[in-house]
Amino acid sequence: MQNRYILSLLVFLFIIFQHSVAQTDAEYKKRVEEVRKEVWGWNIPAFNNRTIPAALANESGVVIARHQEIKAISKTKFKFLVITAAKYKEIYFTNTYREMVKINDKATLEEFSEFSYQKSKRLAKFFSRNLKGRVTILGIRIIKPDGTIKEIDVNEEVMIKNDNDEKQSKVAVSGLEVGDIIDYFVSRQEEEAVGYRTEPYLFIFGDDKPIMHYSVHCEVGATCAVEYRAMNGAPEFKVKKDADGDNILDAEYQNIPKSPVDLWMSSARQLPILRLNIRVGGPRKIKRKEGEVYRNQPYQQIIEDVKVDMKEDFYGSQLGLVAEGLSGEIKSMIKRMRRQDDLPKDSLPYYIYYAFRYIAFYKVDANDKINVGLERNYQAPNKKKFLLLLSLILDKLGINNEIILATSVYGPDTKQVMLADDFEYIIKTTKNTPVYMSAEGVFTNCNYIPAEYEGQQNPTVVVKGFTKSSIRLDDEAMQNIGKSSAKQNVQTENLKVSVSDNMEELKIARKTVLKGQMRQGAQRHLLLFEDYYEEERKALGVKESFMEEFADSRKNRSLADEYTAAFAKARSEWKDRFISEISGEFDTKPKDVTSYKIDNMGLRHTKPDFIYSTQFTIEGWIKRGGNNYIVDMGKLIGGQLQLKPEQLERSVDIYMACARTFEYIISFEIPQGYKAEGLDKLAVNTTNQAGSFIADAKQEGNTIKLKITKIYNSAFERADKWPKLIEILNAANDFQSKKILLRKG
């Protein structure tokens, strides 16, 4: 559906705010008509083309023309929005994205049959309700093979959400058929206060469809500075100034082949991309000169910007003062812990990390909003402030450390960064065996590095000293972050399977063990705050729980009752989480889940594996055939990635989440009075340079023993290894269709 497609466009359309001036329908409709007339009237020859080359005739869809136009100009030049003047200078932004696509089959027809979009969204509450914001305008036309043009009435929309803060709509594209061309645009208009930090624009010259022509046009007012970077062979902007001194930037690219953007790619590393950042004038430490265009700045300049950001965070959030206070609190926790247990000095970095994580995510204050459900599990900190503060605390407690400026494999590498935000922080202690610290969320272990930062070479910054009110930073040498292996990132499924008495269901007792990079998603989905809070509190030697504190307090006694009720509600909904997890793993909803529990939470590096057990029944995997039964044994390994025909050919390198191993250890109990046939067909051995899929089967008494292992050797493979990966994927899919016969006799 086009819902997904419009969401993907938000990669191009930076997050912007709602213009919330009360306007009449007539004013809005007038503005919409002006925008439509403007966009449909663009003098861009590519949009007058109606034919595609014969070489593209068999493609599911073809982007005939794509154009994006950005304007960041002063109020006096802005054409559409009429907003009450403010006492400070404003810049108006428009971001208009237009695309014309030939519909060649039902898959592309389905993709464009409906549009969902955010019509308006109010700016953050602390801004004036009568000033800032954005408006989104949508236009859709169908061009028939005979040249007839039909414009869709987008006013015939269905409101998904309609309140004072936000309006969301969906529009059906009635009359669209295979063979048609859809021509649509999304225009977002907004107003920004001077000094607001804008988000960068991405112009990605690649898609899952071939693009015949892609052009970009930007007009940026003389009060703004412009930064851009051309990546991976993208065309450079052609830059000129107009009569008012505004910068005009244009770029175009033609005949762009399709790419498997939804399958194991890193667009930021593999596709031609232009990144553009507009810095609005105003007070800012990271200063660029108004009216200037900064092309492909050296990464060393961005590192200097990072250090400025660090200092702004330090001073703005008073991190020196906070570090003083938290260091004292953690030092007291360490003293209490040493009375209870021998705490070796080399374990101090670990204890400090877990104590800080506890304070940030686990500790509950009487003034906190009660939040004990899934939402709490998905909390993530401001990673940079979290780790900068942790670095200061470590330094205060005598642990020397440095901050690695890490780049994600799904973002630009160090040499192609454009903004300070392109870097994330990872802490590395510098004495004895290095200990790494990251800030992915509630369940991040000490000495854990997220997979996306593995294998990168990155610069480092070290805090050379700080007080409550000052900080000194310095550069250090480049650091190589290591890679985890397939042996470290493992999902093991132990399944004991039997047939129900009525011979209509499989009964499955399952124990799942998740190691390394395989762990965190399931932890977030399945753990209960009540349980992991208690485990960490005790591990850190915190004597009294917040529930006990509240119960002993006359002022907060009622809060203990409220939390008790909230815990009970979360636990009552826990089973649904396991049902969802089982359904996702096996591509089938269980008939019933009779047992579920957490065996090990995996909260610490000392016991890092996340282990849980479930018992459930599944219908449809055993079928009667006369007096015999057929069992879908292959389905016990869960859903497998199935390639589309167009994905079989690949010319770009492969970026997977991580090197990883999947193990399935299955015991199947043969029902009394039956014999199993077809075990020999379960044996598989596909092994090559990219990995392996191996299945062994044997019978011991009345039990079938199966061991299946699927391994991806590396997170990254060159394109020439794609046929090898296909061999592994095909072997897994073939095995999933394997069956055995239970013959009566």
XYZ file of C-alpha atoms in Angstrom:
745
model
C 0.000 0.000 0.000
C 1.090 3.561 -0.551
C 1.104 4.025 3.250
C 4.537 2.386 3.276
C 5.716 4.377 0.308
C 4.773 7.749 1.785
C 6.509 6.788 5.022
C 9.645 6.049 3.029
C 9.416 9.510 1.520
C 9.866 10.924 4.987
C 13.525 9.942 4.576
C 13.573 12.744 2.048
C 11.166 15.063 3.825
C 12.693 16.240 7.103
C 10.537 16.425 10.192
C 8.834 19.793 10.215
C 6.200 21.612 12.192
C 2.615 22.677 11.923
C 1.404 26.123 11.026
C -1.466 26.386 13.453
C -2.940 29.752 12.621
C -6.698 29.455 12.552
C -7.559 29.631 8.905
C -10.881 29.233 7.183
C -11.510 26.412 4.766
C -11.636 28.972 1.991
C -8.134 30.249 2.793
C -6.766 26.729 2.943
C -8.436 25.695 -0.316
C -7.126 28.812 -2.021
C -3.608 27.996 -0.928
C -3.997 24.380 -2.052
C -5.090 25.483 -5.502
C -2.140 27.867 -5.761
C 0.279 25.091 -4.838
C -1.284 22.617 -7.277
C -1.205 25.123 -10.097
C 2.431 25.868 -9.318
C 3.563 22.225 -9.105
C 1.558 20.875 -12.046
C 2.930 23.782 -14.067
C 6.607 23.088 -13.384
C 8.602 23.470 -16.585
C 10.519 20.211 -16.224
C 10.726 18.285 -19.527
C 11.035 14.911 -17.784
C 7.417 15.208 -16.586
C 6.221 15.631 -20.178
C 7.602 12.215 -21.094
C 5.036 9.409 -21.246
C 7.083 6.516 -22.599
C 9.626 4.184 -21.090
C 12.473 2.394 -22.899
C 11.848 -1.149 -24.094
C 14.556 -2.361 -21.702
C 12.356 -1.308 -18.760
C 9.073 -2.691 -20.091
C 9.173 -5.757 -17.833
C 9.899 -3.848 -14.638
C 7.165 -3.869 -11.994
C 7.195 -0.084 -12.005
C 9.350 2.670 -13.467
C 9.950 6.135 -12.036
C 9.778 8.263 -15.167
C 10.523 11.504 -13.337
C 11.257 12.547 -9.770
C 11.876 16.118 -8.655
C 12.402 17.627 -5.238
C 12.337 21.337 -4.585
C 13.523 22.944 -1.358
C 13.022 26.597 -0.497
C 14.344 28.303 2.614
C 13.617 31.949 2.021
C 12.599 35.061 3.900
C 8.989 36.028 4.495
C 9.023 38.696 1.811
C 9.747 36.127 -0.920
C 7.423 33.399 0.316
C 4.421 32.946 -1.917
C 1.888 30.672 -0.238
C 1.846 30.986 3.529
C 0.394 34.111 5.075
C 1.394 34.185 8.737
C 1.171 36.943 11.282
C 4.523 38.712 11.525
C 6.610 37.881 14.571
C 8.934 40.140 16.467
C 11.912 38.197 15.180
C 13.056 37.309 11.700
C 11.618 34.141 10.143
C 12.616 31.800 7.380
C 9.912 29.934 5.496
C 10.616 26.431 4.275
C 8.879 24.440 1.579
C 9.753 20.901 0.617
C 7.922 19.642 -2.447
C 8.411 16.124 -3.740
C 6.893 15.141 -7.080
C 7.106 11.786 -8.774
C 5.664 10.186 -11.904
C 5.565 6.373 -11.967
C 4.526 3.903 -14.671
C 2.386 1.096 -13.211
C 3.369 -2.164 -14.906
C 1.895 -4.825 -12.623
C -0.451 -5.494 -9.717
C 2.285 -5.192 -7.081
C 3.033 -1.579 -8.026
C -0.693 -0.909 -8.476
C -1.272 -2.049 -4.893
C 1.595 0.122 -3.683
C 0.036 3.285 -5.106
C -3.643 2.486 -4.558
C -3.837 4.501 -1.349
C -1.956 7.443 0.164
C -1.685 8.103 3.880
C -0.147 11.347 5.011
C 0.101 13.706 7.919
C -1.880 16.773 6.995
C -0.705 18.935 9.873
C 1.034 18.649 13.216
C 1.299 21.205 15.956
C 4.697 22.431 16.942
C 6.014 21.537 20.377
C 3.689 22.863 23.076
C 6.075 25.487 24.362
C 5.885 27.466 21.120
C 3.097 29.906 20.388
C -0.084 28.189 19.291
C -0.610 31.055 16.853
C 2.667 31.113 15.008
C 4.789 28.149 14.064
C 3.998 25.007 12.161
C 3.520 23.170 8.931
C 0.890 22.296 6.394
C 1.040 19.327 4.036
C -0.618 19.475 0.623
C -1.159 16.417 -1.564
C -1.895 16.246 -5.279
C -2.562 13.099 -7.348
C -3.201 12.638 -11.064
C -3.737 9.529 -13.177
C -2.471 9.606 -16.751
C -4.164 7.001 -18.934
C -2.408 5.315 -21.899
C -4.407 7.497 -24.310
C -3.083 10.650 -22.594
C -6.254 11.428 -20.640
C -5.470 13.037 -17.273
C -7.730 12.481 -14.265
C -7.028 14.404 -11.058
C -8.024 12.699 -7.815
C -10.159 14.751 -5.449
C -8.009 14.521 -2.332
C -10.764 16.247 -0.371
C -12.571 12.900 -0.453
C -10.240 11.756 2.272
C -10.790 9.603 5.309
C -9.517 11.217 8.496
C -7.454 8.736 10.517
C -6.781 11.301 13.225
C -8.381 14.705 13.635
C -7.659 16.782 16.714
C -6.189 20.150 17.594
C -2.628 18.847 17.537
C -2.565 16.563 14.543
C -4.529 15.586 11.457
C -3.862 12.396 9.502
C -5.672 11.404 6.333
C -5.774 8.646 3.766
C -6.863 9.034 0.167
C -7.900 6.191 -2.145
C -6.657 6.467 -5.740
C -9.781 5.234 -7.493
C -9.535 4.353 -11.159
C -5.811 3.555 -11.136
C -5.026 0.542 -13.338
C -2.062 -1.424 -14.610
C -0.682 0.463 -17.607
C -1.452 3.881 -16.126
C 0.998 6.519 -14.973
C 0.513 8.052 -11.533
C 1.758 11.615 -11.092
C 1.671 12.895 -7.522
C 3.290 15.413 -5.223
C 3.613 16.031 -1.505
C 4.326 19.625 -0.505
C 5.175 20.574 3.050
C 5.283 24.201 4.080
C 6.540 25.525 7.365
C 7.941 28.451 9.267
C 11.029 28.281 11.453
C 12.298 30.678 14.088
C 15.853 31.878 13.620
C 18.286 29.734 15.572
C 16.260 26.533 15.246
C 18.410 23.559 14.391
C 17.038 22.103 11.181
C 17.350 18.509 10.045
C 19.374 17.685 6.918
C 17.789 16.752 3.606
C 18.674 13.523 1.819
C 18.454 13.156 -1.944
C 18.960 9.450 -2.594
C 19.615 8.559 -6.220
C 18.322 5.015 -6.011
C 15.155 3.041 -5.331
C 13.596 -0.385 -5.751
C 12.471 0.813 -9.190
C 14.599 2.235 -11.999
C 14.559 6.042 -12.146
C 14.778 7.644 -15.563
C 15.277 11.226 -14.343
C 15.822 12.702 -10.872
C 16.354 16.423 -10.343
C 16.790 18.648 -7.289
C 16.323 22.404 -7.021
C 17.055 24.425 -3.872
C 16.646 28.122 -3.124
C 18.259 29.221 0.129
C 18.031 32.748 1.482
C 21.078 34.917 2.022
C 20.583 34.793 5.803
C 21.269 31.039 5.790
C 24.446 29.042 5.388
C 24.381 25.886 3.284
C 26.375 22.706 3.798
C 26.257 19.763 1.447
C 28.113 16.561 0.763
C 28.056 14.483 -2.416
C 28.467 10.819 -1.468
C 29.174 7.623 -3.377
C 29.474 9.238 -6.787
C 26.475 11.553 -6.484
C 26.509 14.623 -8.736
C 27.738 17.885 -7.261
C 25.313 20.763 -6.957
C 25.626 23.529 -9.512
C 25.558 26.697 -7.409
C 24.737 30.262 -8.385
C 23.310 33.365 -6.729
C 20.176 35.203 -7.794
C 19.676 38.965 -7.826
C 18.844 38.988 -4.099
C 22.009 37.121 -3.147
C 20.130 33.896 -2.407
C 21.916 30.647 -3.244
C 20.400 28.525 -6.012
C 21.510 24.883 -6.099
C 20.619 22.395 -8.840
C 21.507 18.773 -9.472
C 20.213 15.994 -11.682
C 20.875 12.338 -12.346
C 19.522 10.158 -15.152
C 19.073 6.460 -15.905
C 19.457 5.212 -12.335
C 19.190 1.409 -12.095
C 16.999 -0.178 -9.460
C 18.578 -1.406 -6.232
C 17.453 -3.928 -3.589
C 16.951 -1.143 -1.040
C 14.733 -3.310 1.191
C 17.104 -6.269 1.334
C 20.422 -6.105 3.167
C 21.652 -2.764 1.884
C 23.237 0.305 3.424
C 21.974 3.106 1.219
C 24.306 5.604 2.893
C 27.310 3.520 1.855
C 26.091 2.178 -1.487
C 23.833 4.650 -3.288
C 24.703 8.073 -4.696
C 23.387 10.592 -2.164
C 23.385 14.347 -1.836
C 23.030 15.552 1.743
C 22.060 19.154 2.314
C 21.942 21.070 5.571
C 20.605 24.596 5.956
C 21.904 26.513 8.943
C 19.607 29.371 9.847
C 21.431 32.413 11.214
C 21.372 33.167 14.911
C 23.412 32.462 18.028
C 25.156 29.115 17.698
C 28.589 27.866 18.629
C 28.905 25.812 15.451
C 28.908 28.813 13.171
C 28.851 28.940 9.403
C 28.907 32.235 7.555
C 25.535 33.423 6.274
C 25.164 33.255 2.511
C 28.055 30.809 2.062
C 27.907 27.317 0.568
C 30.224 24.773 2.244
C 31.033 21.846 -0.048
C 32.248 18.482 1.242
C 33.890 19.792 4.408
C 36.763 17.671 5.785
C 35.768 15.309 8.563
C 38.263 17.002 10.889
C 35.999 20.077 10.851
C 33.059 17.914 11.916
C 35.106 16.505 14.801
C 35.677 20.083 15.950
C 31.900 20.573 15.745
C 31.438 17.471 17.910
C 33.696 18.944 20.567
C 31.655 22.145 20.490
C 28.498 20.037 20.895
C 30.063 18.242 23.848
C 30.879 21.520 25.523
C 27.382 22.869 24.878
C 25.897 19.723 26.442
C 28.308 20.038 29.355
C 27.468 23.668 30.076
C 23.821 23.655 29.033
C 22.906 20.614 31.131
C 25.396 21.386 33.920
C 26.898 17.931 33.471
C 29.905 18.753 35.632
C 27.627 19.429 38.582
C 25.470 16.380 37.818
C 28.563 14.167 37.534
C 29.733 15.362 40.954
C 26.419 14.371 42.523
C 26.032 11.022 40.769
C 29.656 10.071 41.426
C 28.978 10.495 45.123
C 25.815 8.394 44.935
C 27.544 5.603 43.003
C 30.544 5.705 45.355
C 28.158 5.121 48.272
C 26.578 2.200 46.396
C 30.053 0.711 45.831
C 30.869 0.984 49.553
C 27.634 -0.784 50.486
C 28.314 -3.479 47.913
C 31.843 -4.066 49.218
C 30.438 -4.760 52.666
C 28.297 -7.519 51.170
C 30.650 -8.897 48.557
C 34.250 -8.787 47.411
C 34.252 -6.313 44.526
C 37.519 -6.687 42.547
C 38.985 -3.440 41.240
C 38.831 -4.589 37.613
C 35.070 -4.987 38.014
C 34.626 -1.322 38.965
C 33.884 -0.105 35.411
C 31.146 -2.722 35.177
C 29.634 -1.836 38.529
C 29.697 1.880 37.681
C 27.973 1.218 34.355
C 25.210 -0.875 35.910
C 24.741 1.581 38.767
C 24.396 4.441 36.293
C 22.009 2.391 34.134
C 19.948 1.665 37.247
C 19.757 5.362 38.143
C 18.820 6.306 34.570
C 16.253 3.600 33.769
C 15.293 1.535 36.799
C 15.145 3.895 39.732
C 11.645 5.212 40.484
C 10.845 8.562 42.039
C 7.527 9.501 43.597
C 7.092 12.237 40.998
C 7.567 9.880 38.039
C 4.697 8.983 35.762
C 3.655 5.389 36.440
C 5.067 3.440 33.506
C 5.592 -0.296 33.932
C 4.523 -1.643 30.528
C 6.134 -2.142 27.145
C 6.730 1.566 26.695
C 9.268 1.527 29.518
C 11.230 -1.290 27.875
C 11.674 0.778 24.731
C 12.998 3.859 26.506
C 16.240 5.164 25.056
C 18.336 7.980 26.454
C 19.860 10.935 24.711
C 22.824 8.706 23.940
C 25.402 11.456 23.734
C 24.478 13.137 27.001
C 24.140 9.736 28.698
C 27.628 8.634 27.651
C 29.313 12.006 28.134
C 27.946 12.085 31.663
C 29.037 8.482 32.223
C 32.518 9.361 30.930
C 32.732 12.178 33.478
C 31.564 9.870 36.285
C 34.128 7.220 35.326
C 36.829 9.883 35.290
C 35.704 11.149 38.691
C 35.889 7.618 40.107
C 39.392 6.987 38.755
C 38.579 5.067 35.557
C 40.473 6.533 32.599
C 38.447 6.461 29.412
C 38.001 7.943 25.976
C 34.976 8.531 23.775
C 34.962 6.874 20.365
C 33.066 8.904 17.771
C 31.318 5.944 16.202
C 29.711 5.841 12.765
C 26.919 3.431 11.936
C 27.369 1.094 9.014
C 23.958 2.395 7.904
C 25.207 5.984 7.873
C 28.168 7.779 6.316
C 31.630 6.563 7.252
C 34.031 8.824 9.134
C 35.460 10.399 5.982
C 31.989 11.320 4.660
C 30.334 12.766 7.752
C 28.690 16.161 7.355
C 27.202 16.887 10.785
C 28.144 16.307 14.399
C 24.997 14.180 14.658
C 26.506 11.678 12.211
C 28.610 10.422 15.124
C 27.398 8.480 18.127
C 29.497 7.942 21.247
C 30.973 4.717 22.595
C 33.110 4.770 25.741
C 36.315 2.744 25.967
C 38.297 2.421 29.185
C 42.030 2.783 28.597
C 43.702 0.762 31.365
C 44.081 -3.015 31.585
C 41.633 -4.865 29.339
C 39.464 -2.264 27.571
C 35.796 -2.160 28.539
C 33.307 -0.701 26.057
C 30.104 1.077 27.027
C 27.165 2.039 24.829
C 23.681 3.396 25.462
C 21.124 1.482 23.418
C 18.578 1.341 26.202
C 17.261 -0.370 29.297
C 18.902 -3.766 28.735
C 22.279 -2.818 27.257
C 25.064 -4.812 28.899
C 28.411 -3.347 29.819
C 31.099 -4.271 27.262
C 28.495 -4.447 24.497
C 28.876 -2.725 21.128
C 25.782 -2.472 18.889
C 26.193 -4.392 15.647
C 25.848 -1.319 13.435
C 29.072 0.151 14.872
C 31.169 -2.997 14.539
C 34.106 -3.068 12.162
C 34.386 0.710 11.793
C 37.458 2.902 12.136
C 36.611 6.001 14.129
C 38.252 9.025 15.777
C 38.261 9.480 19.551
C 37.940 12.354 21.971
C 39.118 12.297 25.578
C 38.102 14.458 28.514
C 41.409 15.877 29.735
C 39.868 17.362 32.832
C 36.700 18.962 34.141
C 35.260 20.787 37.099
C 31.696 21.628 38.003
C 31.780 24.442 35.470
C 34.499 23.738 32.884
C 35.721 20.935 30.632
C 38.822 20.371 28.497
C 38.772 18.043 25.491
C 41.488 16.647 23.257
C 41.755 14.381 20.197
C 43.201 10.897 20.328
C 44.187 8.356 17.677
C 41.731 6.553 15.411
C 40.233 3.389 16.887
C 39.162 0.178 15.197
C 36.026 -1.362 16.661
C 36.109 -5.144 16.380
C 33.508 -7.447 14.888
C 31.515 -10.120 16.654
C 31.465 -13.614 15.161
C 28.659 -15.970 14.228
C 29.559 -18.014 17.329
C 28.839 -15.010 19.555
C 25.454 -14.108 18.056
C 23.303 -17.194 18.411
C 19.632 -18.095 18.582
C 19.117 -21.612 19.911
C 15.687 -23.234 19.901
C 15.276 -26.422 21.938
C 11.948 -28.008 20.969
C 10.306 -31.085 22.448
C 7.418 -31.969 20.166
C 4.627 -34.486 20.593
C 1.251 -35.127 18.982
C -2.000 -34.405 20.811
C -4.295 -37.278 21.749
C -6.745 -36.335 18.983
C -3.884 -36.336 16.428
C -4.843 -32.823 15.269
C -2.242 -30.642 16.981
C 1.442 -30.537 17.757
C 2.336 -29.906 21.399
C 5.594 -27.987 21.696
C 7.748 -27.385 24.772
C 10.298 -24.764 23.776
C 13.351 -23.215 25.408
C 14.925 -20.269 23.594
C 18.465 -19.023 24.236
C 19.528 -15.715 22.668
C 23.161 -14.611 22.716
C 24.969 -11.428 21.708
C 23.282 -9.292 19.071
C 20.264 -11.616 18.949
C 19.110 -10.714 22.449
C 17.843 -7.162 22.804
C 14.680 -7.194 20.672
C 13.178 -10.115 22.572
C 14.184 -8.609 25.923
C 12.290 -5.441 25.115
C 9.245 -7.412 24.052
C 9.070 -9.952 26.865
C 10.566 -8.606 30.096
C 8.459 -7.080 32.873
C 9.703 -4.002 34.701
C 8.630 -5.439 38.047
C 10.975 -8.391 37.534
C 14.045 -6.726 36.066
C 13.871 -3.869 38.557
C 14.002 -6.323 41.463
C 16.832 -8.341 39.953
C 19.020 -5.275 39.374
C 18.198 -3.700 42.726
C 19.407 -6.799 44.526
C 22.456 -7.197 42.266
C 23.540 -3.637 43.087
C 23.007 -4.090 46.805
C 20.187 -1.527 47.024
C 18.568 -2.451 50.329
C 15.043 -1.129 49.947
C 12.788 -1.174 46.885
C 10.828 1.890 45.847
C 7.640 -0.029 46.729
C 8.899 -0.463 50.290
C 9.912 3.198 50.442
C 6.461 4.309 49.272
C 4.669 1.933 51.646
C 6.655 3.353 54.582
C 5.854 6.935 53.623
C 2.612 8.539 54.731
C 2.815 10.934 51.776
C 3.417 8.275 49.107
C 1.642 5.244 50.574
C -1.115 5.409 47.965
C 1.509 5.231 45.222
C 2.473 1.747 46.371
C -1.127 0.640 45.758
C -1.143 2.285 42.332
C 2.072 0.538 41.348
C 0.730 -2.777 42.648
C -2.287 -2.370 40.368
C -0.088 -1.343 37.427
C 2.179 -4.362 37.944
C -0.863 -6.657 38.033
C -2.194 -5.180 34.788
C 1.161 -5.582 33.020
C 1.395 -9.196 34.184
C -2.159 -9.923 33.024
C -1.150 -8.765 29.527
C 2.127 -10.697 29.557
C 0.707 -13.799 27.863
C -0.253 -11.723 24.822
C 3.393 -10.734 24.388
C 4.423 -14.389 24.261
C 1.634 -15.201 21.807
C 2.909 -12.390 19.604
C 6.511 -13.617 19.900
C 5.584 -17.209 18.994
C 3.445 -16.038 16.068
C 6.289 -13.923 14.735
C 8.844 -16.696 15.064
C 6.781 -19.492 13.494
C 4.590 -17.484 11.074
C 1.584 -19.134 12.725
C -0.528 -18.110 15.683
C -0.525 -20.833 18.352
C -3.874 -22.358 19.243
C -2.999 -21.959 22.901
C -0.052 -21.004 25.085
C -0.136 -23.072 28.267
C 3.119 -21.987 29.905
C 5.589 -19.113 29.617
C 8.437 -17.893 31.803
C 11.769 -16.090 31.799
C 14.684 -18.324 32.822
C 17.433 -15.699 32.603
C 16.954 -12.007 31.877
C 20.379 -11.379 30.357
C 20.797 -8.064 32.159
C 24.544 -8.380 32.764
C 27.713 -9.467 31.020
C 28.230 -12.146 33.686
C 24.950 -13.872 32.691
C 24.369 -12.324 29.263
C 22.086 -14.866 27.593
C 18.373 -14.137 27.404
C 16.584 -17.415 28.070
C 12.856 -18.081 28.155
C 10.541 -21.088 27.976
C 7.140 -21.541 26.378
C 4.685 -24.382 25.926
C 2.039 -24.147 23.238
C -0.002 -26.046 20.670
C -0.238 -25.465 16.926
C -2.926 -26.683 14.555
C -2.470 -27.475 10.871
C 1.026 -28.934 11.022
C -0.244 -32.530 11.191
C -2.736 -33.770 8.602
C -4.505 -37.071 8.147
C -4.018 -39.170 5.032
C -6.153 -42.294 5.305
C -4.898 -44.215 8.334
C -1.641 -42.278 8.303
C -0.543 -38.760 9.193
C 1.751 -36.245 7.519
C 3.781 -33.940 9.790
C 5.241 -30.625 8.581
C 8.600 -31.084 10.315
C 10.251 -28.282 8.378
C 7.929 -25.668 9.838
C 9.525 -26.189 13.240
C 12.419 -23.932 12.187
C 10.062 -20.985 11.793
C 9.655 -18.547 8.950
C 12.510 -18.114 6.480
C 13.426 -15.265 4.163
C 11.946 -15.846 0.711
C 13.430 -13.949 -2.194
C 11.299 -12.352 -4.875
C 12.241 -13.203 -8.476
C 13.672 -9.729 -9.027
C 15.969 -10.176 -6.001
C 17.804 -13.171 -7.442
C 20.168 -10.961 -9.441
C 22.331 -8.605 -7.385
C 25.248 -6.326 -8.226
C 25.637 -4.465 -4.909
C 27.377 -5.629 -1.748
C 25.447 -7.198 1.132
C 25.023 -5.569 4.543
C 23.364 -7.878 7.062
C 22.589 -7.120 10.695
C 25.472 -9.230 12.026
C 27.265 -12.530 11.661
C 24.922 -15.030 13.318
C 23.954 -18.614 13.984
C 20.536 -20.234 14.272
C 20.335 -23.624 15.999
C 17.282 -25.863 16.247
C 17.534 -28.912 18.490
C 14.321 -30.885 18.063
C 13.042 -34.037 19.733
C 9.875 -35.426 18.140
C 8.021 -38.167 19.980
C 6.488 -40.711 17.596
C 2.942 -41.613 18.728
C 2.300 -45.149 19.933
C 1.315 -47.468 17.103
C 2.998 -45.466 14.343
C 6.266 -45.657 12.441
C 8.089 -42.669 10.981
C 9.085 -42.633 7.311
C 11.035 -40.056 5.315
C 13.771 -39.241 7.829
C 16.415 -39.668 5.142
C 14.900 -36.718 3.256
C 15.476 -34.422 6.232
C 19.271 -34.576 5.918
C 20.793 -31.453 4.299
C 24.332 -30.121 4.021
C 24.823 -26.860 2.160
C 28.138 -25.269 3.113
C 30.065 -22.566 1.293
C 32.201 -19.462 1.909
C 29.195 -17.370 3.013
C 27.831 -19.799 5.591
C 25.954 -23.050 5.867
C 22.656 -24.826 6.353
C 23.049 -28.280 7.844
C 20.343 -30.659 9.060
C 20.915 -34.077 10.634
C 18.128 -36.495 11.532
C 18.140 -39.821 13.330
C 15.729 -42.005 15.287
C 16.409 -43.198 18.828
C 13.681 -45.540 20.020
C 10.376 -43.748 19.496
C 12.037 -40.308 19.262
C 13.241 -38.470 16.172
C 16.306 -36.322 16.900
C 16.865 -33.346 14.634
C 19.656 -30.794 14.711
C 19.520 -27.932 12.230
C 22.134 -25.178 12.022
C 22.041 -22.101 9.806
C 25.088 -19.822 9.852
C 25.841 -16.487 8.209
C 29.611 -16.133 8.487
C 29.830 -12.362 8.191
C 27.699 -9.238 8.456
C 29.196 -7.981 5.198
C 29.699 -9.856 1.953
C 30.772 -8.710 -1.470
C 28.207 -8.911 -4.253
C 29.982 -11.898 -5.815
C 29.026 -13.934 -2.724
C 25.300 -13.380 -3.362
C 24.869 -16.728 -5.197
C 26.401 -18.425 -2.148
C 23.937 -16.727 0.178
C 21.097 -17.727 -2.144
C 22.217 -21.348 -1.764
C 21.821 -21.052 2.015
C 18.474 -19.257 1.766
C 17.174 -21.845 -0.700
C 18.326 -24.711 1.509
C 16.466 -23.205 4.486
C 13.297 -22.652 2.463
C 13.463 -26.139 0.974
C 13.847 -27.625 4.435
C 10.844 -25.690 5.707
C 8.674 -27.668 3.292
C 10.013 -31.056 4.480
C 7.554 -33.587 5.886
C 7.569 -37.029 7.455
C 4.932 -39.740 7.285
C 3.554 -41.397 10.411
C 2.408 -44.787 9.130
C -0.072 -46.814 11.137
C 1.223 -50.261 11.937
